[in-house]
Amino acid sequence: MRESRTLEYKETVDSNTFMKTVSAFANYGSGKIIFGISDDGKVKGILNPVKACLDLENKINDSIKPVPEYSMEIQEDSTIVLNISEGKYKPYLYKGKAYKRNDSATIEVSRLEYGRLILEGQNQSFEENRSTVQQLTFTTLEEELIRVMGIQRLSKDILKTLELYSDQEGFNNAAALLADENQFKGIDMVRFGSNIDVIMDRETFENQSVLLQLRECIRIFRKYYQYEKIDGVKREVIEKIPEKAFREAIANALIHRTWDVEASIKVSMFEDRVEISSPGGLPAGMSRDEYLNGQISILRNPIIGNVFFRLKYIEKFGTGILRINQAYAAALEKPSYQIFENSIKVVLPILMSGADLSEKERRILDLIRKKGFVTRSEIEKNSGMGKDAVIRILNELLGRNMIIREGKGRGTRYGIFM
């Protein structure tokens, strides 16, 4: 097993360099350090492991402030496993500095990340902090609350109920984001032509209510991805991309993005797809699988999320990806999700019909759909096509998110993207 974001090897207990990794695991997610194993994974063992455990304990207690939660186990091969739990009282410092894991390396955090750790340690988020601007108006928020919830007017008591205002602190950053005017970056929408060097249209929405930003995004989206078809006296709206999926993706981006960075949500519009990139990776404590499957809901901005929920912009916390996928349930090409350390990208393809595929692509897709998961050799045998043609078409369908691949080598099988 190679070193990873949650695993590090140390051959001896002599050096104190492991302290940085203890800080990293305590700050950004639990992990383990195994002593007595070289960097290449070979077991060396530790001489007198009982004494070594005592030395490690003293080093951690004396050097990491505050002291994190940890445990140690001596294995039969004389290696020592040090388990470090993510702590509640961040930041955890070694020699006055905080660290994080970057793949299998340990690095010092930036000033911005250090500030976030302090907020986490105080059980606060950026949106809860007091807004630097206190002269705020809420015309758009009031209109929406009147329309959806039937209130007569927006009062201080309602603002308190929505956790946007307190008598002690005044308005917080969540209130500023919902206010008619603010100092935050917003959404940058660009429509490209034949390539990214050809810009056909551009709209930037910033320094305004996130509610208005969502509304304006939907307006631009409809302009390019919806059209009307007249059949006799009937007028039908045709969607090139499901509006439900786009609305959900934009709402998710506004709720989950990091607002303490000078960056905009990027909406890139192409003929065959829309890409939505939002600042901020996954919230701490959420894995990629949990994000994609909607298994748990960890809101980076729960106050904004609660307002969106009350206004029925979102139906239920943690179901955004599932609802996007549901909008594409009958589509040939499915949405894709790219998760990076500091951003998340959602790609929404245009809706395709069988007419958009070549005869050979349809033949292979129908075969996979009929048989479930099949191997390449089975596809070659049943389709009557050669190996090179089948490989080329499978790669094309994989790239367009129409099918999925599982297994390795001779056990590789292909199935329909659900």
Coordinates of C-alpha atoms in Angstrom, one line a residue:
M1 CA 0.0 0.0 0.0
R2 CA 1.4 3.4 -1.0
E3 CA 1.4 6.5 1.0
S4 CA -1.7 8.6 0.5
R5 CA -3.6 11.6 1.9
T6 CA -4.5 9.5 5.0
L7 CA -1.4 7.3 5.3
E8 CA 2.3 8.0 5.9
Y9 CA 5.2 5.7 6.5
K10 CA 8.2 6.5 8.8
E11 CA 11.2 4.1 9.0
T12 CA 12.2 5.3 12.5
V13 CA 10.9 7.4 15.4
D14 CA 14.1 9.4 15.6
S15 CA 13.0 12.4 13.5
N16 CA 10.3 14.9 14.5
T17 CA 9.2 15.5 10.9
F18 CA 6.1 13.3 11.5
M19 CA 4.8 16.1 13.7
K20 CA 3.7 18.1 10.7
T21 CA 1.6 15.2 9.5
V22 CA 0.1 14.9 13.0
S23 CA -0.9 18.5 12.7
A24 CA -2.3 17.8 9.2
F25 CA -4.5 14.9 10.2
A26 CA -5.8 16.7 13.3
N27 CA -6.7 19.7 11.1
Y28 CA -8.1 18.1 8.0
G29 CA -9.3 14.6 8.5
S30 CA -8.2 11.5 10.4
G31 CA -5.2 9.5 9.3
K32 CA -2.5 7.1 10.4
I33 CA 1.3 7.1 10.5
I34 CA 3.0 3.7 10.5
F35 CA 6.5 3.6 12.1
G36 CA 8.9 0.9 11.1
I37 CA 8.1 0.9 7.3
S38 CA 10.3 2.6 4.7
D39 CA 9.0 5.0 2.1
D40 CA 8.9 2.1 -0.5
G41 CA 6.6 0.1 1.8
K42 CA 9.1 -2.4 3.1
V43 CA 8.7 -3.5 6.8
K44 CA 11.7 -2.8 8.9
G45 CA 10.1 -2.9 12.4
I46 CA 11.0 -0.8 15.4
L47 CA 13.5 -1.8 18.1
N48 CA 12.0 -1.7 21.5
P49 CA 8.5 -0.6 20.3
V50 CA 7.1 -0.1 23.9
K51 CA 9.8 2.5 24.7
A52 CA 9.2 4.0 21.2
C53 CA 5.5 4.5 21.9
L54 CA 6.3 6.3 25.1
D55 CA 8.8 8.6 23.2
L56 CA 6.1 9.3 20.5
E57 CA 3.5 10.1 23.1
N58 CA 5.9 12.6 24.9
K59 CA 6.8 14.3 21.6
I60 CA 3.2 14.8 20.5
N61 CA 2.1 16.0 24.0
D62 CA 5.0 18.5 24.1
S63 CA 5.0 19.7 20.5
I64 CA 1.4 19.8 19.1
K65 CA -0.9 22.6 20.5
P66 CA -3.6 21.8 21.5
V67 CA -2.9 18.2 22.0
P68 CA -5.0 16.1 19.4
E69 CA -6.8 12.9 20.0
Y70 CA -4.6 9.9 19.0
S71 CA -3.9 6.2 19.8
M72 CA -1.1 3.8 19.2
E73 CA -0.9 0.1 18.5
I74 CA 2.1 -2.2 18.3
Q75 CA 1.8 -4.8 15.5
E76 CA 3.2 -8.3 15.4
D77 CA 5.9 -7.2 13.0
S78 CA 7.1 -4.6 15.5
T79 CA 5.7 -1.7 13.6
I80 CA 3.8 1.0 15.4
V81 CA 0.5 2.4 14.1
L82 CA -0.2 6.0 15.2
N83 CA -3.9 6.9 14.6
I84 CA -4.7 10.6 14.7
S85 CA -8.3 11.8 14.8
E86 CA -9.6 15.1 13.2
G87 CA -10.1 17.4 16.1
K88 CA -12.7 20.0 17.2
Y89 CA -10.3 22.6 18.5
K90 CA -8.5 23.7 15.4
P91 CA -6.0 24.8 14.4
Y92 CA -3.5 22.2 15.7
L93 CA -0.1 23.7 15.5
Y94 CA 3.5 22.4 15.3
K95 CA 6.0 25.1 16.1
G96 CA 3.3 27.7 15.6
K97 CA 2.3 26.5 12.1
A98 CA -0.6 24.5 10.8
Y99 CA -0.3 21.8 8.2
K100 CA -2.4 19.9 5.7
R101 CA -2.0 16.8 3.4
N102 CA -1.5 17.4 -0.3
D103 CA -1.8 13.8 -1.7
S104 CA 1.0 12.0 0.1
A105 CA 3.0 15.2 1.1
T106 CA 2.5 17.4 4.1
I107 CA 2.6 21.2 3.5
E108 CA 1.9 24.4 5.5
V109 CA -1.5 25.9 5.1
S110 CA -2.0 29.4 3.6
R111 CA -3.2 32.4 5.6
L112 CA -6.7 32.0 4.1
E113 CA -6.8 28.3 5.1
Y114 CA -5.4 29.2 8.6
G115 CA -8.3 31.6 9.1
R116 CA -10.8 29.0 8.1
L117 CA -9.3 26.6 10.6
I118 CA -9.7 29.2 13.3
L119 CA -13.4 29.6 12.4
E120 CA -13.9 25.8 12.5
G121 CA -12.3 25.7 15.9
Q122 CA -14.8 28.3 17.1
N123 CA -17.6 26.2 15.5
Q124 CA -18.3 29.1 13.1
S125 CA -18.4 29.5 9.3
F126 CA -17.6 32.5 7.1
E127 CA -21.3 33.3 6.5
E128 CA -21.8 33.6 10.3
N129 CA -19.2 36.3 10.6
R130 CA -20.3 39.9 11.1
S131 CA -20.7 41.7 7.7
T132 CA -18.3 44.6 7.3
V133 CA -21.2 46.5 5.7
Q134 CA -24.3 47.0 8.0
Q135 CA -26.4 49.3 5.9
L136 CA -28.2 46.6 3.9
T137 CA -31.5 46.4 2.1
F138 CA -33.4 43.3 1.1
T139 CA -35.9 44.1 -1.7
T140 CA -35.3 40.9 -3.7
L141 CA -35.4 38.7 -0.5
E142 CA -38.6 40.4 0.7
E143 CA -40.3 39.9 -2.7
E144 CA -39.5 36.2 -2.7
L145 CA -40.6 35.7 0.8
I146 CA -43.9 37.4 0.1
R147 CA -44.4 35.4 -3.1
V148 CA -43.5 32.0 -1.6
M149 CA -44.3 32.2 2.1
G150 CA -47.0 34.8 2.1
I151 CA -45.5 37.2 4.6
Q152 CA -46.7 40.8 4.6
R153 CA -43.3 42.4 4.9
L154 CA -39.7 41.5 5.9
S155 CA -39.2 42.4 9.5
K156 CA -36.2 42.3 11.9
D157 CA -37.9 39.3 13.6
I158 CA -38.0 37.4 10.3
L159 CA -34.3 38.3 9.7
K160 CA -33.5 36.9 13.1
T161 CA -35.5 33.7 12.4
L162 CA -33.5 33.2 9.2
E163 CA -30.3 33.7 11.2
L164 CA -29.3 36.8 9.2
Y165 CA -29.3 39.3 12.0
S166 CA -28.7 39.4 15.8
D167 CA -29.0 42.3 18.2
Q168 CA -25.4 41.7 19.4
E169 CA -23.6 41.4 16.1
G170 CA -26.0 43.0 13.5
F171 CA -26.0 41.5 10.0
N172 CA -23.7 38.6 9.1
N173 CA -22.1 37.7 5.8
A174 CA -25.1 35.5 4.8
A175 CA -27.3 38.6 5.1
A176 CA -24.9 40.5 2.9
L177 CA -25.0 37.8 0.3
L178 CA -28.8 38.0 0.2
A179 CA -28.8 41.8 0.3
D180 CA -29.6 44.0 -2.8
E181 CA -26.0 45.2 -2.9
N182 CA -22.8 43.6 -1.4
Q183 CA -19.1 43.4 -2.0
F184 CA -18.9 39.8 -3.2
K185 CA -18.0 38.2 -6.5
G186 CA -20.8 36.4 -8.1
I187 CA -21.4 34.5 -11.4
D188 CA -19.6 35.0 -14.7
M189 CA -21.5 33.5 -17.7
V190 CA -19.7 33.1 -21.0
R191 CA -21.1 31.7 -24.3
F192 CA -18.4 30.4 -26.6
G193 CA -18.5 29.9 -30.3
S194 CA -16.6 27.2 -32.2
N195 CA -13.8 27.3 -29.5
I196 CA -12.9 29.1 -26.3
D197 CA -11.2 31.9 -28.3
V198 CA -14.6 32.9 -29.8
I199 CA -16.8 34.7 -27.2
M200 CA -20.3 35.2 -28.4
D201 CA -21.9 36.6 -25.3
R202 CA -20.9 37.4 -21.7
E203 CA -22.8 38.5 -18.6
T204 CA -21.3 39.0 -15.1
F205 CA -23.5 39.2 -12.0
E206 CA -21.8 40.4 -8.9
N207 CA -22.2 42.8 -5.9
Q208 CA -25.9 41.8 -5.9
S209 CA -28.2 39.4 -4.1
V210 CA -27.5 35.7 -4.8
L211 CA -31.3 35.3 -5.3
L212 CA -31.1 37.8 -8.2
Q213 CA -28.0 36.1 -9.5
L214 CA -29.9 32.8 -9.7
R215 CA -32.8 34.5 -11.5
E216 CA -30.5 36.1 -14.0
C217 CA -28.7 32.9 -14.7
I218 CA -31.9 31.1 -15.5
R219 CA -32.9 34.0 -17.9
I220 CA -29.6 33.6 -19.8
F221 CA -29.9 29.8 -19.8
R222 CA -33.3 29.9 -21.4
K223 CA -32.1 32.3 -24.1
Y224 CA -29.7 29.7 -25.5
Y225 CA -30.9 26.3 -24.4
Q226 CA -34.7 26.5 -24.8
Y227 CA -36.8 27.2 -27.9
E228 CA -40.5 27.1 -28.8
K229 CA -42.0 24.6 -31.2
I230 CA -45.4 25.4 -32.7
D231 CA -47.6 22.5 -33.7
G232 CA -51.0 23.7 -34.9
V233 CA -52.4 25.8 -32.0
K234 CA -50.0 24.2 -29.5
R235 CA -46.8 26.0 -28.4
E236 CA -44.3 23.7 -26.8
V237 CA -41.1 24.6 -25.0
I238 CA -38.2 22.4 -26.1
E239 CA -35.3 22.0 -23.7
K240 CA -31.8 21.3 -25.1
I241 CA -30.6 20.9 -21.5
P242 CA -33.1 20.2 -18.6
E243 CA -33.7 23.5 -16.8
K244 CA -34.3 21.5 -13.6
A245 CA -30.8 20.2 -13.8
F246 CA -29.3 23.7 -14.5
R247 CA -31.2 25.4 -11.8
E248 CA -30.1 22.7 -9.3
A249 CA -26.5 23.0 -10.3
I250 CA -26.4 26.8 -9.9
A251 CA -28.3 26.7 -6.6
N252 CA -25.8 24.1 -5.4
A253 CA -22.9 26.2 -6.5
L254 CA -24.2 29.2 -4.6
I255 CA -24.9 27.2 -1.4
H256 CA -21.6 25.2 -1.4
R257 CA -19.0 27.6 -2.7
T258 CA -16.4 29.3 -0.6
W259 CA -17.3 33.0 -0.3
D260 CA -14.1 34.1 1.4
V261 CA -12.1 34.0 -1.9
E262 CA -12.1 36.6 -4.7
A263 CA -13.4 34.3 -7.3
S264 CA -16.6 33.9 -9.4
I265 CA -18.7 30.9 -10.2
K266 CA -17.9 30.2 -13.9
V267 CA -20.7 29.2 -16.2
S268 CA -19.2 28.2 -19.6
M269 CA -21.9 27.7 -22.4
F270 CA -21.0 25.6 -25.4
E271 CA -23.1 24.2 -28.2
D272 CA -23.0 20.7 -26.8
R273 CA -22.8 21.4 -23.0
V274 CA -22.8 23.8 -20.1
E275 CA -20.0 23.7 -17.5
I276 CA -20.5 25.2 -14.0
S277 CA -17.3 25.6 -11.9
S278 CA -17.6 26.8 -8.3
P279 CA -14.8 27.9 -6.0
G280 CA -14.1 25.5 -3.1
G281 CA -13.6 21.7 -3.1
L282 CA -15.7 19.3 -1.0
P283 CA -16.6 20.4 2.5
A284 CA -14.4 18.9 5.2
G285 CA -15.7 15.4 6.2
M286 CA -17.3 14.6 2.9
S287 CA -15.9 12.1 0.4
R288 CA -16.3 12.0 -3.3
D289 CA -18.6 9.0 -3.2
E290 CA -20.8 10.6 -0.5
Y291 CA -21.0 13.8 -2.6
L292 CA -22.0 12.0 -5.8
N293 CA -24.5 9.6 -4.1
G294 CA -26.1 12.2 -1.8
Q295 CA -25.5 10.0 1.2
I296 CA -24.9 12.8 3.6
S297 CA -25.5 16.6 3.5
I298 CA -22.7 18.9 4.8
L299 CA -23.5 22.5 3.9
R300 CA -20.6 24.9 3.7
N301 CA -23.2 27.7 4.0
P302 CA -26.1 26.4 6.0
I303 CA -27.8 29.8 6.5
I304 CA -27.9 30.5 2.8
G305 CA -29.0 26.8 2.2
N306 CA -31.9 27.2 4.7
V307 CA -33.1 30.4 2.9
F308 CA -33.0 28.6 -0.5
F309 CA -34.9 25.7 1.1
R310 CA -37.6 27.9 2.5
L311 CA -37.9 29.6 -0.9
K312 CA -38.2 26.2 -2.5
Y313 CA -35.2 26.8 -4.7
I314 CA -34.0 23.4 -3.4
E315 CA -36.2 20.6 -2.3
K316 CA -34.1 18.8 0.2
F317 CA -30.6 19.2 1.5
G318 CA -28.0 16.8 0.0
T319 CA -30.1 15.7 -3.0
G320 CA -28.8 18.1 -5.6
I321 CA -26.7 15.6 -7.6
L322 CA -29.4 13.0 -7.4
R323 CA -31.9 15.5 -8.8
I324 CA -29.6 16.5 -11.6
N325 CA -29.1 12.8 -12.5
Q326 CA -32.8 12.3 -12.3
A327 CA -33.4 15.1 -14.9
Y328 CA -31.2 13.1 -17.3
A329 CA -32.7 9.7 -16.5
A330 CA -33.9 9.1 -20.0
A331 CA -31.0 10.8 -21.7
L332 CA -28.3 9.0 -23.6
E333 CA -25.4 11.2 -22.4
K334 CA -25.3 11.8 -18.7
P335 CA -23.9 14.7 -16.5
S336 CA -20.3 14.4 -15.2
Y337 CA -18.7 15.8 -12.1
Q338 CA -15.1 16.8 -11.7
I339 CA -13.8 17.3 -8.1
F340 CA -10.6 19.2 -7.5
E341 CA -9.0 20.3 -4.3
N342 CA -10.2 23.9 -4.6
S343 CA -13.1 23.7 -7.1
I344 CA -15.9 21.5 -8.4
K345 CA -17.1 21.4 -12.0
V346 CA -20.5 20.1 -13.1
V347 CA -20.9 19.4 -16.8
L348 CA -24.4 19.2 -18.3
P349 CA -24.6 17.9 -21.8
I350 CA -27.3 18.7 -24.3
L351 CA -30.1 16.1 -24.5
M352 CA -29.4 13.6 -27.3
S353 CA -31.6 11.2 -29.3
G354 CA -30.7 8.1 -31.1
A355 CA -30.5 10.1 -34.3
D356 CA -27.4 11.9 -32.9
L357 CA -25.5 8.6 -32.9
S358 CA -24.0 6.7 -35.8
E359 CA -25.4 3.4 -36.8
K360 CA -22.5 1.5 -35.2
E361 CA -22.7 3.5 -32.0
R362 CA -26.4 2.7 -31.7
R363 CA -25.7 -0.9 -32.4
I364 CA -23.2 -1.2 -29.6
L365 CA -25.3 0.9 -27.2
D366 CA -28.3 -1.3 -27.8
L367 CA -26.3 -4.4 -27.3
I368 CA -25.0 -3.2 -23.9
R369 CA -28.4 -2.0 -22.8
K370 CA -29.9 -5.4 -23.7
K371 CA -27.2 -7.6 -22.1
G372 CA -26.3 -5.4 -19.1
F373 CA -22.5 -5.6 -18.4
V374 CA -20.6 -7.1 -21.3
T375 CA -16.9 -7.6 -22.2
R376 CA -15.3 -6.1 -25.3
S377 CA -14.9 -9.6 -26.8
E378 CA -18.6 -10.2 -26.4
I379 CA -19.4 -6.9 -28.1
E380 CA -17.1 -7.8 -31.0
K381 CA -18.7 -11.3 -31.4
N382 CA -22.3 -10.0 -31.2
S383 CA -21.8 -6.8 -33.2
G384 CA -19.8 -8.2 -36.1
M385 CA -17.3 -5.4 -35.8
G386 CA -13.5 -5.6 -35.5
K387 CA -11.5 -5.0 -32.4
D388 CA -10.2 -1.5 -33.4
A389 CA -13.6 -0.3 -34.3
V390 CA -15.2 -1.5 -31.1
I391 CA -12.4 0.0 -29.0
R392 CA -12.8 3.4 -30.8
I393 CA -16.6 3.4 -30.3
L394 CA -16.4 2.3 -26.7
N395 CA -13.9 5.1 -25.9
E396 CA -16.2 7.6 -27.6
L397 CA -19.2 6.4 -25.6
L398 CA -17.2 6.5 -22.4
G399 CA -16.0 10.0 -23.1
R400 CA -19.6 11.2 -23.6
N401 CA -20.7 9.6 -20.4
M402 CA -23.1 7.2 -22.1
I403 CA -21.6 4.0 -20.7
I404 CA -19.4 3.1 -17.8
R405 CA -16.4 0.7 -17.4
E406 CA -15.7 -1.6 -14.5
G407 CA -12.9 -4.1 -13.8
K408 CA -9.4 -4.4 -15.3
G409 CA -7.7 -6.4 -17.9
R410 CA -9.6 -9.4 -19.3
G411 CA -12.3 -8.7 -16.6
T412 CA -13.2 -5.3 -18.0
R413 CA -16.9 -4.9 -18.7
Y414 CA -19.1 -2.1 -20.1
G415 CA -22.5 -1.1 -18.9
I416 CA -25.1 1.7 -19.2
F417 CA -24.4 4.9 -17.2
M418 CA -27.3 5.1 -14.7

